[in-house]
């Protein structure tokens, strides 16, 4: 199965996926075929380059609509016959048309226990709120932001000694364990979606 990873920034989750792929841990036949990025200077692009993965950089142009932008990306995904879209810190909302085409074949990782702390500040908002437990969610992508069916969720405890930085580190470590595992389950056809409920087939 051909996988496209979408990124906007650092790309540490991309790196975890690349390394898992190198160890053969993304499932039989899984290959990260391309990295799609909306930010030309993103460090994630360097990581992709080092791993020899094709990159497609699509910087949104001012006059372009969201649908036009997404159609450009969809054309490349179709041409590459991408079977799974993995959003890994991709900080753009995708249009309805995009979600329709890749519905059930597109996953996202979010640094909180959804539906708490949606949006772009998942770690900081949880830290500032003073929660004792936060965590990581992997979910299917639907039209509403950070609201698709949950595939996996793992808690991360917030200790009194934690700082924003140490919490961030703990969350990222958890993400890097979970995301390759979620991709493998998808590749092995072990994720069954029934309405909002996800069953993981043993
Ligand atoms: C990750 O923590 C991911 O959960 C978050 O962006 C970070 C990207 O880090 N995504 C969201 O907040 C989506 N709403 P990375 O570029 O190092 O993988």
PDB file of N, CA and C and ligand atoms in Angstrom, residues 9-14 47 88-91 108-111 119-123 146 171-172 175-176, ligand 1:
ATOM      1  N   UNK A   9       5.556  21.085   9.444  1.00  0.00           N
ATOM      2  CA  UNK A   9       6.595  21.665  10.303  1.00  0.00           C
ATOM      3  C   UNK A   9       7.781  20.764  10.545  1.00  0.00           C
ATOM      4  N   UNK A  10       7.999  20.446  11.815  1.00  0.00           N
ATOM      5  CA  UNK A  10       9.190  19.720  12.233  1.00  0.00           C
ATOM      6  C   UNK A  10       9.270  18.314  11.638  1.00  0.00           C
ATOM      7  N   UNK A  11       8.156  17.614  11.644  1.00  0.00           N
ATOM      8  CA  UNK A  11       8.141  16.279  11.020  1.00  0.00           C
ATOM      9  C   UNK A  11       8.675  15.168  11.904  1.00  0.00           C
ATOM     10  N   UNK A  12       8.577  15.313  13.218  1.00  0.00           N
ATOM     11  CA  UNK A  12       9.080  14.224  14.077  1.00  0.00           C
ATOM     12  C   UNK A  12       8.217  12.969  13.928  1.00  0.00           C
ATOM     13  N   UNK A  13       6.933  13.149  13.686  1.00  0.00           N
ATOM     14  CA  UNK A  13       6.080  11.966  13.446  1.00  0.00           C
ATOM     15  C   UNK A  13       6.419  11.319  12.104  1.00  0.00           C
ATOM     16  N   UNK A  14       6.696  12.150  11.115  1.00  0.00           N
ATOM     17  CA  UNK A  14       7.158  11.607   9.827  1.00  0.00           C
ATOM     18  C   UNK A  14       8.409  10.765  10.058  1.00  0.00           C
ATOM     19  N   UNK A  47      13.893  15.900   6.241  1.00  0.00           N
ATOM     20  CA  UNK A  47      13.819  14.508   6.697  1.00  0.00           C
ATOM     21  C   UNK A  47      13.398  13.599   5.536  1.00  0.00           C
ATOM     22  N   UNK A  88       0.319  14.282   9.541  1.00  0.00           N
ATOM     23  CA  UNK A  88       1.268  14.265  10.661  1.00  0.00           C
ATOM     24  C   UNK A  88       1.720  15.696  10.933  1.00  0.00           C
ATOM     25  N   UNK A  89       0.860  16.448  11.622  1.00  0.00           N
ATOM     26  CA  UNK A  89       1.181  17.846  11.887  1.00  0.00           C
ATOM     27  C   UNK A  89       0.928  18.713  10.662  1.00  0.00           C
ATOM     28  N   UNK A  90      -0.045  18.319   9.832  1.00  0.00           N
ATOM     29  CA  UNK A  90      -0.421  19.127   8.657  1.00  0.00           C
ATOM     30  C   UNK A  90      -1.451  20.141   9.137  1.00  0.00           C
ATOM     31  N   UNK A  91      -1.044  21.420   9.147  1.00  0.00           N
ATOM     32  CA  UNK A  91      -1.866  22.434   9.797  1.00  0.00           C
ATOM     33  C   UNK A  91      -2.783  23.178   8.825  1.00  0.00           C
ATOM     34  N   UNK A 108      -5.420  11.054  11.174  1.00  0.00           N
ATOM     35  CA  UNK A 108      -4.720  12.216  11.748  1.00  0.00           C
ATOM     36  C   UNK A 108      -4.280  11.868  13.166  1.00  0.00           C
ATOM     37  N   UNK A 109      -3.232  12.528  13.620  1.00  0.00           N
ATOM     38  CA  UNK A 109      -2.812  12.373  15.016  1.00  0.00           C
ATOM     39  C   UNK A 109      -2.981  13.719  15.698  1.00  0.00           C
ATOM     40  N   UNK A 110      -3.489  13.662  16.933  1.00  0.00           N
ATOM     41  CA  UNK A 110      -3.757  14.910  17.652  1.00  0.00           C
ATOM     42  C   UNK A 110      -3.220  14.793  19.078  1.00  0.00           C
ATOM     43  N   UNK A 111      -2.560  15.846  19.581  1.00  0.00           N
ATOM     44  CA  UNK A 111      -1.879  15.744  20.876  1.00  0.00           C
ATOM     45  C   UNK A 111      -2.771  16.045  22.080  1.00  0.00           C
ATOM     46  N   UNK A 119      -7.990  21.600  17.838  1.00  0.00           N
ATOM     47  CA  UNK A 119      -7.302  22.751  17.219  1.00  0.00           C
ATOM     48  C   UNK A 119      -5.793  22.629  17.263  1.00  0.00           C
ATOM     49  N   UNK A 120      -5.144  23.780  17.159  1.00  0.00           N
ATOM     50  CA  UNK A 120      -3.691  23.732  16.977  1.00  0.00           C
ATOM     51  C   UNK A 120      -2.902  23.811  18.287  1.00  0.00           C
ATOM     52  N   UNK A 121      -3.561  24.113  19.396  1.00  0.00           N
ATOM     53  CA  UNK A 121      -2.810  24.284  20.654  1.00  0.00           C
ATOM     54  C   UNK A 121      -3.087  23.190  21.667  1.00  0.00           C
ATOM     55  N   UNK A 122      -3.260  21.955  21.181  1.00  0.00           N
ATOM     56  CA  UNK A 122      -3.695  20.837  22.033  1.00  0.00           C
ATOM     57  C   UNK A 122      -2.871  20.616  23.290  1.00  0.00           C
ATOM     58  N   UNK A 123      -1.561  20.757  23.199  1.00  0.00           N
ATOM     59  CA  UNK A 123      -0.708  20.475  24.361  1.00  0.00           C
ATOM     60  C   UNK A 123      -0.744  21.655  25.340  1.00  0.00           C
ATOM     61  N   UNK A 146     -10.851  17.787  13.835  1.00  0.00           N
ATOM     62  CA  UNK A 146     -10.496  16.943  14.994  1.00  0.00           C
ATOM     63  C   UNK A 146     -11.696  16.196  15.571  1.00  0.00           C
ATOM     64  N   UNK A 171       4.360  13.791  25.263  1.00  0.00           N
ATOM     65  CA  UNK A 171       3.299  13.607  24.257  1.00  0.00           C
ATOM     66  C   UNK A 171       3.923  13.129  22.945  1.00  0.00           C
ATOM     67  N   UNK A 172       5.007  13.773  22.547  1.00  0.00           N
ATOM     68  CA  UNK A 172       5.621  13.386  21.273  1.00  0.00           C
ATOM     69  C   UNK A 172       6.128  11.949  21.327  1.00  0.00           C
ATOM     70  N   UNK A 175       3.237   9.812  20.787  1.00  0.00           N
ATOM     71  CA  UNK A 175       2.812   9.871  19.380  1.00  0.00           C
ATOM     72  C   UNK A 175       3.678   8.961  18.512  1.00  0.00           C
ATOM     73  N   UNK A 176       4.988   9.029  18.767  1.00  0.00           N
ATOM     74  CA  UNK A 176       5.915   8.279  17.906  1.00  0.00           C
ATOM     75  C   UNK A 176       5.776   6.770  18.089  1.00  0.00           C
TER      76      UNK A 176
HETATM   77  C1  LIG B   1       2.130  16.761  16.617  1.00  0.00           C
HETATM   78  O1  LIG B   1       2.184  16.900  18.019  1.00  0.00           O
HETATM   79  C2  LIG B   1       0.704  16.531  16.166  1.00  0.00           C
HETATM   80  O2  LIG B   1      -0.050  15.787  17.085  1.00  0.00           O
HETATM   81  C3  LIG B   1       0.194  17.947  16.071  1.00  0.00           C
HETATM   82  O3  LIG B   1       1.252  18.641  15.472  1.00  0.00           O
HETATM   83  C4  LIG B   1       2.483  18.085  15.928  1.00  0.00           C
HETATM   84  C5  LIG B   1       3.393  17.897  14.738  1.00  0.00           C
HETATM   85  O4  LIG B   1       4.675  17.537  15.166  1.00  0.00           O
HETATM   86  N1  LIG B   1      -1.005  18.029  15.291  1.00  0.00           N
HETATM   87  C6  LIG B   1      -2.046  18.803  15.603  1.00  0.00           C
HETATM   88  O5  LIG B   1      -2.056  19.567  16.554  1.00  0.00           O
HETATM   89  C7  LIG B   1      -3.248  18.663  14.689  1.00  0.00           C
HETATM   90  N2  LIG B   1      -4.373  19.362  15.178  1.00  0.00           N
HETATM   91  P1  LIG B   1       5.740  16.949  14.149  1.00  0.00           P
HETATM   92  O6  LIG B   1       5.781  17.911  12.947  1.00  0.00           O
HETATM   93  O7  LIG B   1       7.017  16.954  14.912  1.00  0.00           O
HETATM   94  O8  LIG B   1       5.302  15.572  13.740  1.00  0.00           O
END
